[in-house]
Short mmCIF file of C-alpha atoms (C1' of nucleotides) in Angstrom, two decimals:
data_model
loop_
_atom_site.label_atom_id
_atom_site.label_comp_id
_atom_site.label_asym_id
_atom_site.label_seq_id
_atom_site.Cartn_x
_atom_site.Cartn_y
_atom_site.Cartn_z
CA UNK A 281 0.00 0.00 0.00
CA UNK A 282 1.26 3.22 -1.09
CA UNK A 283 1.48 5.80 1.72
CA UNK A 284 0.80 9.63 1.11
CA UNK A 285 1.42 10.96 4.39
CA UNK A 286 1.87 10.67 8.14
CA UNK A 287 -1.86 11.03 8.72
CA UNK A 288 -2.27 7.82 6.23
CA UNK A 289 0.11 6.17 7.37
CA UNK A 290 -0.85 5.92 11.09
CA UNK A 291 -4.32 5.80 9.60
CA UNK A 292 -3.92 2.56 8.28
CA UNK A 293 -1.75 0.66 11.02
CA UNK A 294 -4.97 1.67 13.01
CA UNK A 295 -6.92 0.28 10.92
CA UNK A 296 -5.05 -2.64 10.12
CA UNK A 297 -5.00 -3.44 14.03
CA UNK A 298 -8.87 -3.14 13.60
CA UNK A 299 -9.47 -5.62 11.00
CA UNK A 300 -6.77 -8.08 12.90
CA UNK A 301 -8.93 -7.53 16.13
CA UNK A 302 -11.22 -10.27 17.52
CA UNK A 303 -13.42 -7.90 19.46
CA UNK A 304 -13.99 -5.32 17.06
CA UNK A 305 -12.13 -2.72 19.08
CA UNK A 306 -8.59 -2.04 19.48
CA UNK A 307 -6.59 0.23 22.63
CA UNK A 308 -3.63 2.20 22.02
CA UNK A 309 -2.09 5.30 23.66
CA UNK A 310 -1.05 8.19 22.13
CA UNK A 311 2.31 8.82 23.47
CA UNK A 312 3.50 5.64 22.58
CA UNK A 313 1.84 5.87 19.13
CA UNK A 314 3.53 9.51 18.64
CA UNK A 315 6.81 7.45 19.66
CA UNK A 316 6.57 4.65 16.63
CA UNK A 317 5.42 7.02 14.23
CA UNK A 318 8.01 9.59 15.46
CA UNK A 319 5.74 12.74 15.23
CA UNK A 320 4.12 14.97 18.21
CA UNK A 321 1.06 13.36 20.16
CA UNK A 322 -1.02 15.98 18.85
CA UNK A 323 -0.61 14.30 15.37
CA UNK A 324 -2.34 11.48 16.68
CA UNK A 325 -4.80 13.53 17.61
CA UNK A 326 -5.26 15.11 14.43
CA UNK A 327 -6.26 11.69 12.41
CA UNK A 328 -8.53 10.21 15.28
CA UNK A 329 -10.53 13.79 14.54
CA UNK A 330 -10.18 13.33 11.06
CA UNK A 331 -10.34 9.53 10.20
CA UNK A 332 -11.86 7.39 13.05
CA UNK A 333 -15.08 10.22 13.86
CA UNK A 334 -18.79 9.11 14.00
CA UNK A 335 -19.30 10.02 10.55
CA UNK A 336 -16.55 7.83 8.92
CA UNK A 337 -18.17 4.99 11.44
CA UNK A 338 -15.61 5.10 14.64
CA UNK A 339 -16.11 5.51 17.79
CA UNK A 340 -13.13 6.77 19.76
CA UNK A 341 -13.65 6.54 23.88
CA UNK A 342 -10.06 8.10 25.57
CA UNK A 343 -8.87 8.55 29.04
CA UNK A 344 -5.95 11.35 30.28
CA UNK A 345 -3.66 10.79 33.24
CA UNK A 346 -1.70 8.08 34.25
CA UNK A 347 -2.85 4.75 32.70
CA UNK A 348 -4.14 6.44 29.95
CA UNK A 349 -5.78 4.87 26.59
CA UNK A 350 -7.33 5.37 23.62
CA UNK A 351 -9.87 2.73 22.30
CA UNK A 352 -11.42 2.86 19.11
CA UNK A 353 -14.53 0.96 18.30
CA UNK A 354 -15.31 0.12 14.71
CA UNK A 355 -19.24 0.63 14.48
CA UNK A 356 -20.66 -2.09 12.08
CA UNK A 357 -24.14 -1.39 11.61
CA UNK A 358 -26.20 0.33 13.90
CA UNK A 359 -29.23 -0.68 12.50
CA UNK A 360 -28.14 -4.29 12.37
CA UNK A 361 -31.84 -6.82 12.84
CA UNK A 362 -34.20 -4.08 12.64
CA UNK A 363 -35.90 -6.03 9.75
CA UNK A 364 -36.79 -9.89 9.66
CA UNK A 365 -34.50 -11.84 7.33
CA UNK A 366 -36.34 -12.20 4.43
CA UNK A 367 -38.65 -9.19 4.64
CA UNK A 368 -37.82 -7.98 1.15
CA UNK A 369 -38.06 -9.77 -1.40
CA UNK A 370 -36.04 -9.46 -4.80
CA UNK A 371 -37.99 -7.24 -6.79
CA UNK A 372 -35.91 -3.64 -5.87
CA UNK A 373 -36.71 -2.38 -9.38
CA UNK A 374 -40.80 -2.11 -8.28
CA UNK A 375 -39.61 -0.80 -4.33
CA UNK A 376 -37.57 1.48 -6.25
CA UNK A 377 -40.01 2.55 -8.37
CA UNK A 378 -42.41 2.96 -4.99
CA UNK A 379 -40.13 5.09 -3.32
CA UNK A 380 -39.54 7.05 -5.58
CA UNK A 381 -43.62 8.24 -6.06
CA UNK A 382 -43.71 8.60 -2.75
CA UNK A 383 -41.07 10.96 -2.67
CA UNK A 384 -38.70 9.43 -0.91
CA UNK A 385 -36.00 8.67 -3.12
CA UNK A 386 -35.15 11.07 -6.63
CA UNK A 387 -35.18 9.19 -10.40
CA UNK A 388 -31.45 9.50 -9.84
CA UNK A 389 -31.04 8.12 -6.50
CA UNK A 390 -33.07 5.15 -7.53
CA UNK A 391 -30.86 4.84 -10.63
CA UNK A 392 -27.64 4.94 -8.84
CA UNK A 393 -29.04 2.01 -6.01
CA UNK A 394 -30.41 0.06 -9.28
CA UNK A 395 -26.82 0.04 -10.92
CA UNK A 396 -25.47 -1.45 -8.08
CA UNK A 397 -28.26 -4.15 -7.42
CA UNK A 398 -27.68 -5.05 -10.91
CA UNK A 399 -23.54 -4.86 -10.01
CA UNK A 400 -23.96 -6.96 -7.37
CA UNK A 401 -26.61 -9.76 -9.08
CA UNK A 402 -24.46 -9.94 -11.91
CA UNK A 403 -21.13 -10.47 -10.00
CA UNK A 404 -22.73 -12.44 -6.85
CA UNK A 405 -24.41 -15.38 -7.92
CA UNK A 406 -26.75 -17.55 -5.48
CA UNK A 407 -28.13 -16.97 -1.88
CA UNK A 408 -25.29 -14.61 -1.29
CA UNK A 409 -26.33 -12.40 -3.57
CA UNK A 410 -29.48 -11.79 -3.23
CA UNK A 411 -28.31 -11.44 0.82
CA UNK A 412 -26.24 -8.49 -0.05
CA UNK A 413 -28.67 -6.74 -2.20
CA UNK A 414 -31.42 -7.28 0.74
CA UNK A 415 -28.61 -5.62 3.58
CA UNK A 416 -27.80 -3.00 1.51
CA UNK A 417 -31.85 -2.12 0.50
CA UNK A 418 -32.38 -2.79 4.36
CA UNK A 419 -29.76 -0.09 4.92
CA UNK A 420 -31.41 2.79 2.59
CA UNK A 421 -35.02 1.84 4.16
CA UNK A 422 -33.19 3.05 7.59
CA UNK A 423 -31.76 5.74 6.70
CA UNK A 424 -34.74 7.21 4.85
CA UNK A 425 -35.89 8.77 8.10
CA UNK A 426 -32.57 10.73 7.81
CA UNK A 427 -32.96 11.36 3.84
CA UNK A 428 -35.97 13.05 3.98
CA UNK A 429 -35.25 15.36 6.44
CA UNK A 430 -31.77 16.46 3.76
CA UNK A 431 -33.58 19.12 1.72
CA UNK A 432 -30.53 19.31 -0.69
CA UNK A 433 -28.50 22.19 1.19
CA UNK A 434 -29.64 22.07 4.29
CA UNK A 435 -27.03 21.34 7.52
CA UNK A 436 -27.17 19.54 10.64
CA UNK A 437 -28.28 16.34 9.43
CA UNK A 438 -26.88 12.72 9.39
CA UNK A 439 -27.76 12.05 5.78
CA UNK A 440 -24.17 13.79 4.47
CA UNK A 441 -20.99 11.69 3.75
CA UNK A 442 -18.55 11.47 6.28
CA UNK A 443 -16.14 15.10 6.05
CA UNK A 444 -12.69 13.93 5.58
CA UNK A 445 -11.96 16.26 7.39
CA UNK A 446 -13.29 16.18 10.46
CA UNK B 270 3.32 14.42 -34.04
CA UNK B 271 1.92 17.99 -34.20
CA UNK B 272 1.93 20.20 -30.91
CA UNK B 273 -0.33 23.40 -31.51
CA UNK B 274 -0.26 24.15 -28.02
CA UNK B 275 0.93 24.16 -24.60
CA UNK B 276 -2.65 22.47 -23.45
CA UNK B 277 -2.11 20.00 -26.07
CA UNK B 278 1.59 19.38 -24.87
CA UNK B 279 0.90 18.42 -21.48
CA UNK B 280 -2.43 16.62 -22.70
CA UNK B 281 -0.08 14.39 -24.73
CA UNK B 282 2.17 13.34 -21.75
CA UNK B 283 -0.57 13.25 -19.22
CA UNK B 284 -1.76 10.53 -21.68
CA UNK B 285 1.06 8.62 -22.79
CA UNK B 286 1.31 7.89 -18.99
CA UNK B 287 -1.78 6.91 -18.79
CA UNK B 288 -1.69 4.53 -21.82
CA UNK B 289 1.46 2.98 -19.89
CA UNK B 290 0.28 2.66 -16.73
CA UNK B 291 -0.66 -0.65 -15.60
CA UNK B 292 -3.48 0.60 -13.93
CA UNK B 293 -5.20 2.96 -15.69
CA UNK B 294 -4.93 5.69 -13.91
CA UNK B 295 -1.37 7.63 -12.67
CA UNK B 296 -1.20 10.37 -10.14
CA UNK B 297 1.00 13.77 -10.45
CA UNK B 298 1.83 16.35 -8.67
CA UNK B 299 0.33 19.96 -10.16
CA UNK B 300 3.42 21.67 -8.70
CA UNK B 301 5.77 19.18 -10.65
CA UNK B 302 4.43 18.96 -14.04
CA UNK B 303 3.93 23.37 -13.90
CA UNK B 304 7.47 22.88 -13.29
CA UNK B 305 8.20 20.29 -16.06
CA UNK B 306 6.46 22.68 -18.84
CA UNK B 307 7.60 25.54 -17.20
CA UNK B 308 4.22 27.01 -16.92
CA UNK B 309 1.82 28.21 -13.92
CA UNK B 310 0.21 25.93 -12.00
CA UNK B 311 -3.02 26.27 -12.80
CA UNK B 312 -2.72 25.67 -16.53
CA UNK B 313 -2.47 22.16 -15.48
CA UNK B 314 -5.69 22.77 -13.77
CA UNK B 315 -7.12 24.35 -17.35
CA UNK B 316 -5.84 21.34 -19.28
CA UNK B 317 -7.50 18.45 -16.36
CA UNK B 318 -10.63 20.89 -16.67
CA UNK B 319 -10.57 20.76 -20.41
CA UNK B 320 -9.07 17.53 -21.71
CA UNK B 321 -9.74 15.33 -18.69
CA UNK B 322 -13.17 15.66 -17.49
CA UNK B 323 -15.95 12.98 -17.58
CA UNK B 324 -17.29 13.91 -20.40
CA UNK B 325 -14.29 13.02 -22.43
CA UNK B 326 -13.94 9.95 -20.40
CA UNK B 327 -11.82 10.92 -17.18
CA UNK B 328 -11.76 10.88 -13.63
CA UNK B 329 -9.92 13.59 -12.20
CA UNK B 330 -9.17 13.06 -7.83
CA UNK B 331 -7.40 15.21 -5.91
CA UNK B 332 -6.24 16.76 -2.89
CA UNK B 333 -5.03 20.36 -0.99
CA UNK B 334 -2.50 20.64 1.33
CA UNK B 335 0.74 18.65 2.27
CA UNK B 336 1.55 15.94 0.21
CA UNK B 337 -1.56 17.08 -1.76
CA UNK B 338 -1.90 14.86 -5.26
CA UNK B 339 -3.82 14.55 -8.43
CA UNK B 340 -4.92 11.16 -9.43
CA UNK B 341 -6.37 10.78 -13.08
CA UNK B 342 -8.37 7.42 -14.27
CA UNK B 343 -9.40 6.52 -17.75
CA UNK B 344 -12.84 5.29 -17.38
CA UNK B 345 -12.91 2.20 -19.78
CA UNK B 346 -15.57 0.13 -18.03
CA UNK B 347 -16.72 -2.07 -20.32
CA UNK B 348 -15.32 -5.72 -20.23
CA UNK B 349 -12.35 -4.68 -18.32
CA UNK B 350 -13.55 -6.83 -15.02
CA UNK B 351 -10.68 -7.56 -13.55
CA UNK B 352 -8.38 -5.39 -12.24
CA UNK B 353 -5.02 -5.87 -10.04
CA UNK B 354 -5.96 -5.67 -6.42
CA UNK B 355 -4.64 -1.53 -5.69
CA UNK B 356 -6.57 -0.70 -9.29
CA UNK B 357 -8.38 1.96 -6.93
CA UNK B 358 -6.74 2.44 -3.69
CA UNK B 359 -8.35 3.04 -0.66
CA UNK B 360 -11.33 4.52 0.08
CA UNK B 361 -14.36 5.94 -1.84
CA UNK B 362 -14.83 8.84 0.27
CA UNK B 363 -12.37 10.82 -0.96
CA UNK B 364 -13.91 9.90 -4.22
CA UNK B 365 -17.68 10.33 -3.50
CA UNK B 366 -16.18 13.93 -1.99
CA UNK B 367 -14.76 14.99 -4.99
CA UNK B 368 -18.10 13.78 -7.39
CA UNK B 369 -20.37 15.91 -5.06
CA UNK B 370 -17.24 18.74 -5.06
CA UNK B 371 -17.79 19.21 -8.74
CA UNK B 372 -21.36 18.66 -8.84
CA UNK B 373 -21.81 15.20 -10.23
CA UNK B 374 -23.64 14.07 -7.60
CA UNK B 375 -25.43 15.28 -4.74
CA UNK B 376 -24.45 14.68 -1.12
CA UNK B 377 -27.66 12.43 -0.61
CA UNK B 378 -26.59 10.44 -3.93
CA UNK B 379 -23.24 10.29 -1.98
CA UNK B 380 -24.23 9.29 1.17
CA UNK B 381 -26.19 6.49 -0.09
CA UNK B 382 -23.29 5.39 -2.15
CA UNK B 383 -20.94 4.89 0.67
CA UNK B 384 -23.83 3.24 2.42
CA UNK B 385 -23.77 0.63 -0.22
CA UNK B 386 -19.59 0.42 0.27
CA UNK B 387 -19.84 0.00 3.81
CA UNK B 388 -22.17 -2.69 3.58
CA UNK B 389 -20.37 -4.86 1.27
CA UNK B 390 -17.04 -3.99 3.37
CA UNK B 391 -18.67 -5.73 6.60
CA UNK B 392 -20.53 -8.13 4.85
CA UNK B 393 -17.99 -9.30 2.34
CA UNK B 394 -14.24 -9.31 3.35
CA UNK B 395 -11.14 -9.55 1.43
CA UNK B 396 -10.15 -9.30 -2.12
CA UNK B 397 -13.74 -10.00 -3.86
CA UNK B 398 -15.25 -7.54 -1.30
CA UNK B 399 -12.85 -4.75 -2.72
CA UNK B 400 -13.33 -6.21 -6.16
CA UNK B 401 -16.90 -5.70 -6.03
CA UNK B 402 -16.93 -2.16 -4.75
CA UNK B 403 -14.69 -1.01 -7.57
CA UNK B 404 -17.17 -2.79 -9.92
CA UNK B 405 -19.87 -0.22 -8.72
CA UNK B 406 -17.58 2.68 -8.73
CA UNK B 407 -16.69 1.84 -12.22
CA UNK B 408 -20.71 1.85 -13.04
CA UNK B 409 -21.28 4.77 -11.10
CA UNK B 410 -18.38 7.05 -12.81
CA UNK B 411 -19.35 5.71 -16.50
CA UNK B 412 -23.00 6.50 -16.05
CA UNK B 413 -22.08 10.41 -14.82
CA UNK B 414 -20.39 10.58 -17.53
CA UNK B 415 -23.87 9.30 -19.59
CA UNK B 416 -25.88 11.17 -17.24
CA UNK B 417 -23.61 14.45 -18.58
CA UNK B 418 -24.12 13.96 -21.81
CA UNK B 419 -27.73 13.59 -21.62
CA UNK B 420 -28.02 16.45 -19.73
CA UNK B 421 -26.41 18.23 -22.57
CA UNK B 422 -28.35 16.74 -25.36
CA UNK B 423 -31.66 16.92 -25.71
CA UNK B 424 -34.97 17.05 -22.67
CA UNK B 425 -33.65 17.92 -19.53
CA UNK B 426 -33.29 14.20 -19.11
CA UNK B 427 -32.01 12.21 -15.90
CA UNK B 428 -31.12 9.36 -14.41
CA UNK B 429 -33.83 7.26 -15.55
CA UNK B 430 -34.93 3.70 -13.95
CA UNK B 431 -35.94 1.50 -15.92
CA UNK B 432 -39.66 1.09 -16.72
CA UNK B 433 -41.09 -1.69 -14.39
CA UNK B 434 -42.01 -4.81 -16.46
CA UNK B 435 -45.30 -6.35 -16.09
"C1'" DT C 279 -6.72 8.12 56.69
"C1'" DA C 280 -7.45 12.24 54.26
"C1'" DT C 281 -5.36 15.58 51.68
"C1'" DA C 282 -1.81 17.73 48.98
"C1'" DA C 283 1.85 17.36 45.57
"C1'" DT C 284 3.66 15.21 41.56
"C1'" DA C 285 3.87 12.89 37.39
"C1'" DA C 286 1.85 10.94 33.44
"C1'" DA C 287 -1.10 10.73 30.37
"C1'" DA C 288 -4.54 12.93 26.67
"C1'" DG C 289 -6.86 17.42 24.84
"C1'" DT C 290 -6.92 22.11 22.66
"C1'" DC C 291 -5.74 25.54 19.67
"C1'" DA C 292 -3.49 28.37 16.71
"C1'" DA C 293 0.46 29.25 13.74
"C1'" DG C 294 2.96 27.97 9.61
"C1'" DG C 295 3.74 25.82 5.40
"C1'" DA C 296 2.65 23.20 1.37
"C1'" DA C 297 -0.14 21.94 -1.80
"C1'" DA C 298 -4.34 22.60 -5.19
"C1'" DG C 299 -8.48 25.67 -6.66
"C1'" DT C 300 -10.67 30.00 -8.50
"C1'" DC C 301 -11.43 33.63 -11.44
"C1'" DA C 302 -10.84 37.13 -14.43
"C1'" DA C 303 -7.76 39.72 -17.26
"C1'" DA C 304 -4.48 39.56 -21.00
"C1'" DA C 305 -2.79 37.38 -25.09
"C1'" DG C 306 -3.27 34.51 -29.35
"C1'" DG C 307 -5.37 32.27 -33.16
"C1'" DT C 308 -9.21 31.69 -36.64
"C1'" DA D 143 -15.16 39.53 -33.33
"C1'" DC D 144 -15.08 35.34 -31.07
"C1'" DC D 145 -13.23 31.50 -28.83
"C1'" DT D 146 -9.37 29.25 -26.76
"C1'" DT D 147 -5.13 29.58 -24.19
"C1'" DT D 148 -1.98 31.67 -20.87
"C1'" DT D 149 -0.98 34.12 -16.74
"C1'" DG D 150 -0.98 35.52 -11.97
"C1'" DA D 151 -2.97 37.29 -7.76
"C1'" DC D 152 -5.73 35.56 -4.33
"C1'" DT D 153 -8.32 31.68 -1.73
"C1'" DT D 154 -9.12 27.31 0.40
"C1'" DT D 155 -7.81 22.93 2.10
"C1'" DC D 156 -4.97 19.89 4.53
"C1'" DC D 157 -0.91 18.47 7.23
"C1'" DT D 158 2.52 19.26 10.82
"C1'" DT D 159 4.23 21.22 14.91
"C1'" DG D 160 4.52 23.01 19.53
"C1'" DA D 161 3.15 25.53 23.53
"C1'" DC D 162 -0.21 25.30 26.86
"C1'" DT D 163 -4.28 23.07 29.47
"C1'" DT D 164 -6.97 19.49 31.68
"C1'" DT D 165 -7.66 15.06 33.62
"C1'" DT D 166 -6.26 10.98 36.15
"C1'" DA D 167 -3.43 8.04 38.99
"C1'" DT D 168 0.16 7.67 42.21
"C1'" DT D 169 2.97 9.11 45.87
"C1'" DA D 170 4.16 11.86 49.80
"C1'" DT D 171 2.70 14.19 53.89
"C1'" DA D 172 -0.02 15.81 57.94
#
DNA sequence: TATAATAAAAGTCAAGGAAAGTCAAAAGGT
DNA sequence: ACCTTTTGACTTTCCTTGACTTTTATTATA
């Protein structure tokens, strides 16, 4: 992996840790961080704000003073089971359609989410497929509630991408 | 062959490293190649602007700052599935960023796009998992690039879903 | 034992520098 | 004349650094 920076670079030993943890959590401390990476503590500061926030799906829980940590949590799916297994069934084309005369989703945004069910059905074949395509409809159902509050423009909502900056 | 202009100089090298990159796609440094041609920055900017935009069938990325970049793709989707594993590095934020940045897609079109990339990174790990989100990144860039010249052509015509059979 | 001092963390914030972006005016070409 | 290219002053974004602050645990002291 090609490195750009500092900031990437300590980004993805964190992450790498991550994805090699069990528990779905990992616990470092700055200092000793700011040691291997040979940069200033605040540096590590700097890409916990910027990489590892709520909005890129982290969850960063820290304690000063002697015995001090820093644990980041990776956050999954927070909306992981709020629909039955097979509560949708395979036709996205019609929900799509649905949504989008109710107003909930625009001609484009159902055109972008039917490219990728078709992506995904043509590359996935089987039971797995068809899994993937009902997590990642069960996903957009959830965060509708957020969508339609986004009049395009507005701030303070959840529905935005994740600032790189944080 | 013929070089009418300073545009069409630097269009002609950005190119030929393109067409001999493995990847297709090659990252540069605006700084560097204002320095190569001995010009000011930001007639590199005119040239990506002009010669490399989606319409003509490029991506352009890039960032500010330290170790800031510009990464330029050659969107050739069709029937080149596979792709080495770093064909797109990282992570689609940057990218999504940069569509709604220059207006090709809206930060609700965004967000649900990196809701679908986040699902199929929990859900399906490793190489195919990466695999598969570059598939639908691929779709996604080749269809703005559609969508643009629609929008140009005739009826102020959209994203369209398909019509709903029976 | 209760409190005060000390040390060892992490947090904050702003300055500084290194990129790339913007925009409009000037220059060239047809 | 019009359209494309070239230029440069100014802006914005992002990374890095360091001085200073706050919080916590440990140790010393009354």
């Amino acid at each position: 992996m090609m490195i750009r920076s500092l900031v990437e670079e300590i980004e993805n030993y964190l992450k790498e840790l991550l994805a090699q943890s069990p528990h779905g959590w990992i616990e470092v401390q700055r200092k000793d961080l700011a040691e291997k990476f040979a940069c200033v503590p605040s540096q590590i500061t700097y890409v916990l704000n910027t990489r590892f926030n709520l909005k890129c799906g982290y969850f960063v829980e820290s304690r000063r003073g002697g015995r001090g940590y820093i644990r980041i949590w990776k956050i999954d799916s927070c909306f992981r089971g709020l629909f039955p297994e097979d509560a949708i069934p395979g036709d996205y084309l019609g929900l799509l359609h649905t949504l989008v005369q109710k107003g909930f989703l625009t001609e484009r945004e159902a055109f972008l989410l039917n490219l990728v069910f078709r992506v995904i059905e043509s590359k996935v074949h089987g039971e797995f497929g068809s899994f993937l395509n009902r997590q990642i409809f069960r996903e957009v159902l959830t965060s509708l509630g957020f969508l339609r509050n986004l009049e395009e423009g507005t701030t303070g909502s959840q529905a935005r991408l994740p600032d790189r900056k944080g």
